[in-house]
CSV table of C-alpha atoms in Angstrom, one decimal:
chain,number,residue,atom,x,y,z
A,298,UNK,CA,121.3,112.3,110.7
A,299,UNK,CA,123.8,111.1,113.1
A,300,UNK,CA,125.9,108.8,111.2
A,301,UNK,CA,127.9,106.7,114.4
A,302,UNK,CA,125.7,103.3,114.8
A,303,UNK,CA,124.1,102.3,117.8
A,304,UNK,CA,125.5,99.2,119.8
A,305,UNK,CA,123.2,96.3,119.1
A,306,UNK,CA,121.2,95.4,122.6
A,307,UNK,CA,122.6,98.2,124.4
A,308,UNK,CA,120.0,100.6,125.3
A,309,UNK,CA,121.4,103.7,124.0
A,310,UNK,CA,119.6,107.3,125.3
A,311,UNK,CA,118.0,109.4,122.7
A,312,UNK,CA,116.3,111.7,124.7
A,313,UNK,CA,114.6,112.5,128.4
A,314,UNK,CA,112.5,109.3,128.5
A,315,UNK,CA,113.5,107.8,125.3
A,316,UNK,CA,115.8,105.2,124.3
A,317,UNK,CA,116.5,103.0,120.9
A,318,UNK,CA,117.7,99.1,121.3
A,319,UNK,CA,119.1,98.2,118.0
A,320,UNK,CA,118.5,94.8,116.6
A,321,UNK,CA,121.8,92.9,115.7
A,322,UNK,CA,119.8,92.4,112.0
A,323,UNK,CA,121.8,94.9,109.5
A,324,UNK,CA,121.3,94.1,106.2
A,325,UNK,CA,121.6,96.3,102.7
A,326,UNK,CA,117.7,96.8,103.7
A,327,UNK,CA,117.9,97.6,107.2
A,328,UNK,CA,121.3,99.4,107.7
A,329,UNK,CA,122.3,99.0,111.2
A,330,UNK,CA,119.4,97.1,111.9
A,331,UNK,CA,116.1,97.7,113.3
A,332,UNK,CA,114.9,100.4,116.0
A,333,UNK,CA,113.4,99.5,118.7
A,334,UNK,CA,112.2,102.5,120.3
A,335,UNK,CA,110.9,102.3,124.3
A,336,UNK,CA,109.4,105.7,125.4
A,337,UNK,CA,108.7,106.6,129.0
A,338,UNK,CA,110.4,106.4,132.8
A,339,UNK,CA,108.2,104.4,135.2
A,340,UNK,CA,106.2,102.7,132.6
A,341,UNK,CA,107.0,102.1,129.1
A,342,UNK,CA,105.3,102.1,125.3
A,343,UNK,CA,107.4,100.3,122.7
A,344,UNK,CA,107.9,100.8,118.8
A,345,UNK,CA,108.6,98.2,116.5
A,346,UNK,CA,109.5,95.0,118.7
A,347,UNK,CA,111.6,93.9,115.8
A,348,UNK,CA,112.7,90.8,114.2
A,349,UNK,CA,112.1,87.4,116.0
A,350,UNK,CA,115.6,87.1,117.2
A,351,UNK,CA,116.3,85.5,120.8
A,352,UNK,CA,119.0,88.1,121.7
A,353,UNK,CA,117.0,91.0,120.5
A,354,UNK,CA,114.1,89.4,122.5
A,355,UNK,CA,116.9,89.2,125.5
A,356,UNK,CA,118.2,92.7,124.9
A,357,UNK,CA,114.3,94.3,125.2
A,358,UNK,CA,113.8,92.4,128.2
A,359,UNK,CA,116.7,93.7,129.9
A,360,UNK,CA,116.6,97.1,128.9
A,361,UNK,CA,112.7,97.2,130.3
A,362,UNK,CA,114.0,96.1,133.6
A,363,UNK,CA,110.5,94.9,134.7
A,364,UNK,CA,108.9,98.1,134.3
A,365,UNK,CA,105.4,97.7,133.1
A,366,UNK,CA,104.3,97.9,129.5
A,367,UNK,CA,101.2,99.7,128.7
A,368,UNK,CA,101.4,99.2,124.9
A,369,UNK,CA,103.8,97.4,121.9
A,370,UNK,CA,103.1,100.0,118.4
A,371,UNK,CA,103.8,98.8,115.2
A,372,UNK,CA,104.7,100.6,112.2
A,373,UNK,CA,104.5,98.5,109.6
A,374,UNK,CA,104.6,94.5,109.1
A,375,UNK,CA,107.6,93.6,107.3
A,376,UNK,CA,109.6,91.0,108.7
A,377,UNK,CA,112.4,93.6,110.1
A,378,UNK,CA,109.5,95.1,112.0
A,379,UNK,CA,106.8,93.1,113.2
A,380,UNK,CA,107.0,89.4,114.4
A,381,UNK,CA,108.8,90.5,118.2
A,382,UNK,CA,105.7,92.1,118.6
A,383,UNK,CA,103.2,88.9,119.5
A,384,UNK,CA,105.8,87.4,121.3
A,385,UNK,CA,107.1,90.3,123.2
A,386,UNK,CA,103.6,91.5,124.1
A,387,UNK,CA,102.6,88.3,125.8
A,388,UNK,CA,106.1,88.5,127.9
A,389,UNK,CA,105.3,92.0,129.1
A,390,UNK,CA,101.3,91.5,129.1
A,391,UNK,CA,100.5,94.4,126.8
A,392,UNK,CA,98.6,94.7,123.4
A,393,UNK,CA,99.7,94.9,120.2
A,394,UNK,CA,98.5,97.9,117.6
A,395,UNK,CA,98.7,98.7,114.4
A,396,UNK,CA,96.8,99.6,111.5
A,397,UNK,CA,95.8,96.4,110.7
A,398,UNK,CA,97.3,93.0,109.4
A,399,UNK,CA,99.7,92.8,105.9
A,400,UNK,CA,97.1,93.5,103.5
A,401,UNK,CA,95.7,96.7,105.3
A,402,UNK,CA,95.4,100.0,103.3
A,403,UNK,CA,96.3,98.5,100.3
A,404,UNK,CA,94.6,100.5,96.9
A,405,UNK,CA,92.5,99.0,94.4
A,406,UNK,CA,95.3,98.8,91.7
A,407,UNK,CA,97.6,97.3,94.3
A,408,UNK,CA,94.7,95.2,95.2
A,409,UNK,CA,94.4,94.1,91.8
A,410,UNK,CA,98.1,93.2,91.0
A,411,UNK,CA,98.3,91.2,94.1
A,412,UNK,CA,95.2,89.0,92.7
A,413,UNK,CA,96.7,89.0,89.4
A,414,UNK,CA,100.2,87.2,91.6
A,415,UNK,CA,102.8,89.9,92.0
A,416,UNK,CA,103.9,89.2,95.1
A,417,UNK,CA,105.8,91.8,98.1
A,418,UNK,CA,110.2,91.9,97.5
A,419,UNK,CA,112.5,93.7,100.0
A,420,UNK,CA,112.4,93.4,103.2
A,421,UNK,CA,109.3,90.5,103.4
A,422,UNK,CA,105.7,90.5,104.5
A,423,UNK,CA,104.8,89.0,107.9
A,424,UNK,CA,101.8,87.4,106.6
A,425,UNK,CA,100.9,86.1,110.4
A,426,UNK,CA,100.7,89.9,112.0
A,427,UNK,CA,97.3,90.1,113.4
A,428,UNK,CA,97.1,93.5,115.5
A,429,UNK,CA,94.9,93.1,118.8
A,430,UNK,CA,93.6,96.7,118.7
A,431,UNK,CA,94.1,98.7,114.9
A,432,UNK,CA,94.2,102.1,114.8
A,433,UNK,CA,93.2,104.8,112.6
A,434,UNK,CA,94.3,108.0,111.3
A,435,UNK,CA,94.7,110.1,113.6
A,436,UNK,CA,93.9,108.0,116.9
A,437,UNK,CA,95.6,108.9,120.0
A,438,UNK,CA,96.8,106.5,122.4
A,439,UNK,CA,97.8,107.8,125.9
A,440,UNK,CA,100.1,106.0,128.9
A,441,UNK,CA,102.6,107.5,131.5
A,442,UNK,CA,104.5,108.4,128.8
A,443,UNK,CA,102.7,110.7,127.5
A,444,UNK,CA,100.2,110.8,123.8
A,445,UNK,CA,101.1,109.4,121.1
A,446,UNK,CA,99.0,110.2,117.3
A,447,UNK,CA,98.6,107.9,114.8
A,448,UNK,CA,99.5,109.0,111.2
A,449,UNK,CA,98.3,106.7,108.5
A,450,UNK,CA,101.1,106.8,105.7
A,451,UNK,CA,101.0,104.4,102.9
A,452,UNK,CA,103.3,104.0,100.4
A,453,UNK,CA,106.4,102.0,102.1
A,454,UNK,CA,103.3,99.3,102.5
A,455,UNK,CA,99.2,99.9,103.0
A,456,UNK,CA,99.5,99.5,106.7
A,457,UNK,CA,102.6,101.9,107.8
A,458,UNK,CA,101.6,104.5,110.9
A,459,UNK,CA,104.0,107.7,111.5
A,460,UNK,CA,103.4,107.9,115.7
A,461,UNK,CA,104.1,111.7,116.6
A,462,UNK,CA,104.6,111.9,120.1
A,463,UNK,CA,105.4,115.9,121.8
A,464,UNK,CA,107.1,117.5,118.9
A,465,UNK,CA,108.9,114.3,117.4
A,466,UNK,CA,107.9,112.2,115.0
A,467,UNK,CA,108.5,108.0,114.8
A,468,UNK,CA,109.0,107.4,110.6
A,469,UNK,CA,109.0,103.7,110.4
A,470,UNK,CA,110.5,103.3,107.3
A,471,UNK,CA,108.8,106.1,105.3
A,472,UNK,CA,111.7,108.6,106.0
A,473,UNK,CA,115.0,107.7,107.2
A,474,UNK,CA,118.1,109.4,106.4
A,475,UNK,CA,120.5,106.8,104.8
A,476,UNK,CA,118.8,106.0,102.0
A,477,UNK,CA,115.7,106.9,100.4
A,478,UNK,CA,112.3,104.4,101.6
A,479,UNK,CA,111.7,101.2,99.1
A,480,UNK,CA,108.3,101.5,97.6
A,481,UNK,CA,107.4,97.9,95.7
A,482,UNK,CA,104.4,96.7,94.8
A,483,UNK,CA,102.1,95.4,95.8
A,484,UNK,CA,102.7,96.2,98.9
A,485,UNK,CA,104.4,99.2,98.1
A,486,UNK,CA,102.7,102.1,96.6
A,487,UNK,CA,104.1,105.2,95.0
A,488,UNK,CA,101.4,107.4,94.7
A,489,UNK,CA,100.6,106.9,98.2
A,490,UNK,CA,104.0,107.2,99.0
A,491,UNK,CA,103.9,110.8,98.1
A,492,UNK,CA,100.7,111.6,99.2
A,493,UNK,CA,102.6,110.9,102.6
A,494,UNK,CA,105.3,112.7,102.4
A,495,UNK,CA,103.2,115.6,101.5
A,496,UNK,CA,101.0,114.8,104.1
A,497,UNK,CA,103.9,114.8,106.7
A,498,UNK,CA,105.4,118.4,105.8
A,499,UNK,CA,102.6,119.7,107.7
A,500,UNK,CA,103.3,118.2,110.7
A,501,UNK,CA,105.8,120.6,112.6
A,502,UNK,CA,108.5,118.4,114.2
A,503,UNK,CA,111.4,118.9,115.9
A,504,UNK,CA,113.2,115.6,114.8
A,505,UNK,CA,112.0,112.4,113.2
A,506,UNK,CA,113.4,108.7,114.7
A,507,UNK,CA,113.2,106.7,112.0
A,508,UNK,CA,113.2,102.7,112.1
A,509,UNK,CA,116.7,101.8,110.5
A,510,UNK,CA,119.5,105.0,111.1
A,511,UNK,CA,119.9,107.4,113.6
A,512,UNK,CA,117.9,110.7,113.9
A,513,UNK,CA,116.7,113.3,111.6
A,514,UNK,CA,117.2,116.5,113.0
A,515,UNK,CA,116.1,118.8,110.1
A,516,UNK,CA,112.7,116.4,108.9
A,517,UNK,CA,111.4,119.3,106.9
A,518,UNK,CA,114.9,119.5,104.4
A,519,UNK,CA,114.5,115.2,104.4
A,520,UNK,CA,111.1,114.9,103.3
A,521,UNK,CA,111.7,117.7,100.2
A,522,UNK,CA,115.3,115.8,99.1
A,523,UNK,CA,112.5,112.8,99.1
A,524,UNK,CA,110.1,114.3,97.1
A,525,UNK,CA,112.7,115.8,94.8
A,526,UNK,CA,114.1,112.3,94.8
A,527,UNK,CA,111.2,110.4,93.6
A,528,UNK,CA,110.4,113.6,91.1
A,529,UNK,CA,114.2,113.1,89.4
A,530,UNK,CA,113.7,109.2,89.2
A,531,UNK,CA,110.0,109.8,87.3
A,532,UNK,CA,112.0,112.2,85.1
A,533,UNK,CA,114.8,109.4,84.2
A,534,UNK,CA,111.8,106.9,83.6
A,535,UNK,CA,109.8,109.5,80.8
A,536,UNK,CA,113.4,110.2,79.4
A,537,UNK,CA,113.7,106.8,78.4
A,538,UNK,CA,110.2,105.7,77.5
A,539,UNK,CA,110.9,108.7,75.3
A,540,UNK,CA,113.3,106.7,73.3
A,541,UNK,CA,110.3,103.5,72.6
A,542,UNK,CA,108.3,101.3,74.3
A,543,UNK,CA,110.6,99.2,77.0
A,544,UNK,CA,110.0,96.4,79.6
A,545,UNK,CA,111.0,96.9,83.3
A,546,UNK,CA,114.1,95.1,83.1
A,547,UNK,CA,115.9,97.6,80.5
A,548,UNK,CA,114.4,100.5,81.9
A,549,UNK,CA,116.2,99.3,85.2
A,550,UNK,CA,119.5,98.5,83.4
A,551,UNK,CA,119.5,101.8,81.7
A,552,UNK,CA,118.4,104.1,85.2
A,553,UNK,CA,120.5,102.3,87.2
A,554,UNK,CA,123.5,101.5,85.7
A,555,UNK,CA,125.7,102.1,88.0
A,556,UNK,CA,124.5,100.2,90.6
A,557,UNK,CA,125.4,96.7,91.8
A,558,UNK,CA,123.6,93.9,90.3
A,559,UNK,CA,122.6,91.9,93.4
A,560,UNK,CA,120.9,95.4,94.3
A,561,UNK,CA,119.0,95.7,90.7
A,562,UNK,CA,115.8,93.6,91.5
A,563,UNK,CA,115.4,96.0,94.4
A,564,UNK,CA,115.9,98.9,91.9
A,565,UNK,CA,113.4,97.1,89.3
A,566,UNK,CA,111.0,97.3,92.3
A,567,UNK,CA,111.1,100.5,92.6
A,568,UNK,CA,110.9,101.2,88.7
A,569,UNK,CA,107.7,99.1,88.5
A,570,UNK,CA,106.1,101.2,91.3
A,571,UNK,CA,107.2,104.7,89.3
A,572,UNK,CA,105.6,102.8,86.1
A,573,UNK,CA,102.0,101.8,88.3
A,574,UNK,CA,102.2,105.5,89.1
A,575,UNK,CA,102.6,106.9,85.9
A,576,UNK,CA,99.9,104.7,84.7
A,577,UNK,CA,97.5,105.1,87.6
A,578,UNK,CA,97.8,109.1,86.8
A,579,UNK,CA,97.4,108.7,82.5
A,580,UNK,CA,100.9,109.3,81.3
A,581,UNK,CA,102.3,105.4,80.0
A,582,UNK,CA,100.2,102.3,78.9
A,583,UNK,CA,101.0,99.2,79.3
A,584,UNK,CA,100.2,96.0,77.1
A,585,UNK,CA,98.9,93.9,77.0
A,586,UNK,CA,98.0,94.5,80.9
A,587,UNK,CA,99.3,96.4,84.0
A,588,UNK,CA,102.2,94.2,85.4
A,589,UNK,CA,106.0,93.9,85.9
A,590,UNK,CA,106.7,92.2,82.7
A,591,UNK,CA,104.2,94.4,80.3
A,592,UNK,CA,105.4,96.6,77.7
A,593,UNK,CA,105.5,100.2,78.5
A,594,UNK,CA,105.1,103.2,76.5
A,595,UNK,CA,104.6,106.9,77.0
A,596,UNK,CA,100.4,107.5,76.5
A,597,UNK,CA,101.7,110.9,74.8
A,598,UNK,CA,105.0,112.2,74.3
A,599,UNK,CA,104.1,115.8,74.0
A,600,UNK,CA,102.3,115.7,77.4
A,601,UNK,CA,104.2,114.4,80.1
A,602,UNK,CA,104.9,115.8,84.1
């Protein structure tokens, strides 16, 4: 990954016929701030408007240069992502498209928790994103700049695409290479999560552009250190269920206890969704029901991943 950040609201070249404008939004969640990616020459596609900030707005406006706009593609709907894209689209006379509005692609047991009140943490849920046109797996979408494929991956939230476009892939925030993707429910789902990844490593690419960091140029060694990732931090969680039954919060305090505390209800998040997992797939109960302040124990100590 190249580690030297990008100028906010200066176009900076990635590529023949692709350039990223940075959004002056970093955050702890967002690292430099949000990609906005604008593919093409003559005419242009865009990827992840971006937060609803007038100098970001300014900054897109200038870097199109009047060309025309055939379409604005979303990712994903957090807050980081999505709510440039209404307004932006209307400036340039383009459609918006995703995979559908906040609660797209969710699962039943993420369904479930949401009814039950567990609401979205991280980054925040635009709750107003209406796409005009959704998209599904594997849907193409075709301008002067060339194809791009629509990759549903779930996981980061229900409604996140992957856009592969020539031999480059556009991650949203399912892979980047500063830190590893925040997966919490409801919104957030593990198991989907690596279904994706699993899904992506067999899609040859040459590079992924991810939408907080700079490139990934080796996608294939990224997506296993993710895997592997997740895989270690399932490993900590039956270690210490191992020990007794526990509740979120001290199985947080005891996995990550080295990291700061304002970052811990992020790291709880992320816990939880390891926890929906593990129960989803028959290895931990929880009582008296499936939520982030049940009791959780290992279904069988002698039989675990």
């Amino acid at each position: 990954m190249n580690d030297t950040p990008f100028t906010p609201g200066a176009p900076t070249l990635l590529a023949e016929g692709l350039t990223c404008v940075l959004a002056p939004n970093p955050s702890p969640m967002t690292f430099w701030g949000t990609n906005t990616y604008l593919l093409g020459k003559e005419a242009l596609a865009i990827i992840d408007p971006g937060p609803n900030d007038p100098a970001h707005f300014n900054a897109l406006l200038a870097a199109i240069a009047s060309r025309p706009v055939t379409h604005v593609l979303l990712t994903h709907s957090h807050l980081d992502h999505s709510p440039m894209a209404a307004p932006l689209a209307k400036a340039v006379g383009a459609p918006v498209l995703a995979f559908g509005d906040s609660t797209a692609g969710r699962s039943a047991v993420m369904d479930q928790l949401a009814r039950d009140g567990l609401t979205g943490g991280g980054e925040g849920i635009d709750r107003d994103f209406r796409p005009d046109v959704c998209l599904t797996d594997g849907e193409t979408v075709s301008g002067p700049w060339g194809t791009l494929t629509a990759i549903h991956t779930p996981g980061h939230i229900g409604n996140h695409l992957c856009f592969q476009w020539n031999d480059v892939v556009f991650t949203g925030d399912h892979v980047m290479g500063w830190a590893s993707s925040l997966v919490s429910p409801p919104d957030g789902d593990l198991t989907d999560f690596m279904a994706s990844c699993v899904r992506l490593k067999d899609i040859p690419a040459r590079a992924y552009y991810p939408g907080h960091g700079g490139p990934i140029h080796t996608p294939a060694e990224r997506l296993d250190w993710l895997i592997t990732h997740r895989l270690s931090r399932e490993a900590q969680v039956l270690a210490a269920l191992k020990t007794g039954p526990m509740e979120v919060v001290a199985l947080t305090q005891q996995i990550y206890a080295d990291v700061a505390p304002a970052l811990l209800p992020a790291a709880a998040r992320n816990v939880f969704a390891h926890l929906v997992d593990l129960s989803e797939r028959g290895f931990v109960t929880a009582q008296p029901r499936l939520s982030q302040s049940a009791e959780f124990a290992l279904t069988n100590p002698e039989n675990t991943p």
